[in-house]
Tab-separated table of C-alpha atoms in Angstrom:
chain	number	residue	atom	x	y	z
T	101	UNK	CA	-15.029	16.699	12.344
T	102	UNK	CA	-14.273	15.654	8.779
T	103	UNK	CA	-11.236	13.400	8.151
T	104	UNK	CA	-9.006	12.716	5.158
T	105	UNK	CA	-6.400	10.010	4.651
T	106	UNK	CA	-2.678	10.688	5.044
T	107	UNK	CA	-0.181	8.230	3.603
T	108	UNK	CA	3.560	7.963	3.402
T	109	UNK	CA	5.770	5.461	1.695
T	110	UNK	CA	9.490	5.558	1.318
T	111	UNK	CA	12.268	3.590	-0.293
T	112	UNK	CA	15.984	2.998	-0.003
T	113	UNK	CA	17.619	4.032	-3.279
T	114	UNK	CA	20.271	1.723	-4.726
T	115	UNK	CA	22.203	4.772	-5.994
T	116	UNK	CA	22.012	8.574	-5.694
T	117	UNK	CA	19.162	10.348	-7.523
T	118	UNK	CA	21.566	11.801	-10.099
T	119	UNK	CA	23.014	8.374	-10.934
T	120	UNK	CA	22.389	6.863	-14.392
T	121	UNK	CA	21.055	3.788	-12.554
T	122	UNK	CA	18.169	5.901	-11.171
T	123	UNK	CA	17.587	7.997	-14.324
T	124	UNK	CA	14.393	6.209	-15.413
T	125	UNK	CA	12.915	6.578	-11.932
T	126	UNK	CA	13.841	10.273	-11.829
T	127	UNK	CA	12.285	10.762	-15.271
T	128	UNK	CA	9.051	9.085	-14.135
T	129	UNK	CA	8.605	11.266	-11.035
T	130	UNK	CA	7.056	14.353	-12.607
T	131	UNK	CA	4.585	12.439	-14.817
T	132	UNK	CA	3.501	10.159	-11.940
T	133	UNK	CA	3.176	13.110	-9.556
T	134	UNK	CA	1.087	14.953	-12.167
T	135	UNK	CA	-1.200	11.901	-12.430
T	136	UNK	CA	-1.592	11.855	-8.652
T	137	UNK	CA	-2.246	15.593	-8.504
T	138	UNK	CA	-5.037	15.204	-11.079
T	139	UNK	CA	-6.494	11.990	-9.620
T	140	UNK	CA	-10.003	12.044	-8.151
T	141	UNK	CA	-9.774	12.340	-4.375
T	142	UNK	CA	-6.245	13.783	-4.306
T	143	UNK	CA	-5.826	16.548	-1.680
T	144	UNK	CA	-2.116	17.327	-1.158
T	145	UNK	CA	1.422	15.967	-1.465
T	146	UNK	CA	4.705	16.721	0.252
T	147	UNK	CA	7.253	18.709	-1.708
T	148	UNK	CA	9.658	21.583	-1.193
T	149	UNK	CA	8.673	25.154	-2.087
T	150	UNK	CA	10.281	24.685	-5.505
T	151	UNK	CA	8.278	21.494	-6.124
T	152	UNK	CA	11.008	18.943	-5.392
T	153	UNK	CA	9.501	15.870	-3.769
T	154	UNK	CA	12.841	14.061	-3.439
T	155	UNK	CA	14.669	16.736	-1.416
T	156	UNK	CA	12.647	16.157	1.772
T	157	UNK	CA	14.587	14.221	4.418
T	158	UNK	CA	13.340	11.735	6.976
T	159	UNK	CA	13.450	8.091	8.013
T	160	UNK	CA	17.211	8.364	8.354
T	161	UNK	CA	17.245	5.315	10.655
T	162	UNK	CA	16.224	3.307	7.580
T	163	UNK	CA	18.934	4.841	5.368
T	164	UNK	CA	21.817	2.785	6.762
T	165	UNK	CA	23.440	0.933	3.897
T	166	UNK	CA	21.396	2.729	1.231
T	167	UNK	CA	23.854	4.307	-1.227
T	168	UNK	CA	21.217	6.730	-2.508
T	169	UNK	CA	19.530	7.425	0.807
T	170	UNK	CA	15.787	7.533	1.369
T	171	UNK	CA	13.126	8.904	-0.989
T	172	UNK	CA	9.824	9.900	0.629
T	173	UNK	CA	6.349	10.121	-0.887
T	174	UNK	CA	3.685	11.597	1.402
T	175	UNK	CA	0.210	12.655	0.334
T	176	UNK	CA	-3.351	13.192	1.549
T	177	UNK	CA	-6.453	11.687	-0.091
T	178	UNK	CA	-10.220	11.919	0.380
T	179	UNK	CA	-10.541	8.190	1.069
T	180	UNK	CA	-8.834	4.815	1.086
T	181	UNK	CA	-10.674	4.031	-2.148
T	182	UNK	CA	-9.336	7.162	-3.880
T	183	UNK	CA	-5.771	6.313	-2.866
T	184	UNK	CA	-6.159	2.703	-4.009
T	185	UNK	CA	-7.565	3.806	-7.381
T	186	UNK	CA	-4.403	5.821	-8.000
T	187	UNK	CA	-1.947	3.278	-6.543
T	188	UNK	CA	-3.340	0.446	-8.664
T	189	UNK	CA	-3.857	2.500	-11.834
T	190	UNK	CA	-2.096	1.210	-14.944
T	191	UNK	CA	0.252	4.202	-15.091
T	192	UNK	CA	1.395	3.885	-11.490
T	193	UNK	CA	1.720	0.096	-11.700
T	194	UNK	CA	4.039	0.498	-14.705
T	195	UNK	CA	6.488	2.348	-12.449
T	196	UNK	CA	5.902	-0.009	-9.500
T	197	UNK	CA	6.858	-2.987	-11.658
T	198	UNK	CA	10.336	-1.552	-12.021
T	199	UNK	CA	10.916	-0.625	-8.355
T	200	UNK	CA	13.528	-3.355	-7.764
T	201	UNK	CA	15.743	-1.642	-10.367
T	202	UNK	CA	15.942	1.435	-8.143
T	203	UNK	CA	15.114	0.434	-4.557
T	204	UNK	CA	16.405	-2.208	-2.188
T	205	UNK	CA	14.002	-4.577	-0.453
T	206	UNK	CA	13.004	-3.540	3.032
T	207	UNK	CA	12.271	-5.978	5.829
T	208	UNK	CA	10.210	-3.542	7.894
T	209	UNK	CA	7.042	-1.679	6.929
T	210	UNK	CA	7.789	1.230	4.603
T	211	UNK	CA	4.270	2.570	4.102
T	212	UNK	CA	1.621	3.704	6.564
T	213	UNK	CA	-1.796	5.357	6.423
T	214	UNK	CA	-3.707	7.326	9.053
T	215	UNK	CA	-6.669	9.686	9.286
T	216	UNK	CA	-6.101	13.414	9.823
T	217	UNK	CA	-8.611	16.237	10.298
T	218	UNK	CA	-9.369	17.971	6.993
T	219	UNK	CA	-7.006	20.925	6.586
T	220	UNK	CA	-4.226	19.354	8.673
T	221	UNK	CA	-0.936	18.987	6.812
T	222	UNK	CA	0.914	15.939	8.150
T	223	UNK	CA	4.629	16.173	8.899
T	224	UNK	CA	7.454	13.739	8.308
T	225	UNK	CA	7.818	13.513	12.097
T	226	UNK	CA	4.193	12.403	12.408
T	227	UNK	CA	4.756	9.830	9.676
T	228	UNK	CA	7.865	8.503	11.418
T	229	UNK	CA	5.836	8.050	14.615
T	230	UNK	CA	3.077	6.260	12.688
T	231	UNK	CA	5.478	3.882	10.955
T	232	UNK	CA	7.034	3.035	14.330
T	233	UNK	CA	3.540	2.278	15.667
T	234	UNK	CA	2.747	0.081	12.658
T	235	UNK	CA	6.028	-1.790	12.973
T	236	UNK	CA	5.526	-2.360	16.699
T	237	UNK	CA	1.805	-3.201	16.792
T	238	UNK	CA	0.627	-4.005	13.263
T	239	UNK	CA	-2.429	-2.270	11.808
T	240	UNK	CA	-4.446	-0.263	14.352
T	241	UNK	CA	-6.760	2.742	13.958
T	242	UNK	CA	-3.669	4.885	14.705
T	243	UNK	CA	-1.476	3.465	11.902
T	244	UNK	CA	-2.552	1.041	9.209
T	245	UNK	CA	-1.972	-0.182	5.666
T	246	UNK	CA	-3.853	-0.162	2.408
T	247	UNK	CA	-4.359	-3.910	2.744
T	248	UNK	CA	-5.682	-3.686	6.331
T	249	UNK	CA	-7.221	-0.336	7.153
T	250	UNK	CA	-9.756	1.331	9.415
T	251	UNK	CA	-12.659	3.683	8.729
T	252	UNK	CA	-12.341	7.390	9.595
T	253	UNK	CA	-12.900	8.271	13.263
T	254	UNK	CA	-16.249	9.975	12.641
T	255	UNK	CA	-17.749	6.797	11.161
T	256	UNK	CA	-18.442	5.319	14.602
T	257	UNK	CA	-16.986	2.000	13.431
T	258	UNK	CA	-13.481	1.092	14.583
T	259	UNK	CA	-13.294	-2.350	12.983
T	260	UNK	CA	-10.471	-3.542	10.763
T	261	UNK	CA	-11.291	-3.611	7.044
T	262	UNK	CA	-9.427	-5.988	4.764
T	263	UNK	CA	-9.064	-4.636	1.258
T	264	UNK	CA	-10.499	-6.498	-1.709
T	265	UNK	CA	-8.131	-8.985	-3.375
T	266	UNK	CA	-7.949	-6.791	-6.487
T	267	UNK	CA	-6.227	-4.153	-4.339
T	268	UNK	CA	-3.258	-6.464	-3.840
T	269	UNK	CA	-0.165	-5.134	-5.500
T	270	UNK	CA	0.020	-6.993	-8.826
T	271	UNK	CA	3.730	-6.323	-9.278
């Protein structure tokens, strides 16, 4: 069986999406999503039928005290390397550098990766289960991070892989 990489990350907005405080983030969404969609190794991303990626709900247990609620980003990639190339691209980093203007700090893990069979579309429920696993047990082959990840199941190797230092978030 062939596997691809699912990922989800989410944030607690400091204000509602239609707030002037969040306007620059809202304006950056379509261009950043277009970059992801065109990136080598991109497979799929979560959005509503009308293309709205911010209307999807989930992780409500993390929304307490977040005036703007939770914003979810979930996508599927060919490999960890393909995802990292996009995440650490100059265009994406430019938006990441400003994240504290729009999102509150989170104490618990807010991003998780896991392997799915090619053609499988992950659900928010699956992602919630994976983030709970990561929070409870740290990185495992079932739920891991970009910094500490595992090879796909068909590789025959189940060992933890630590990402290169240049994959560390520079922002």
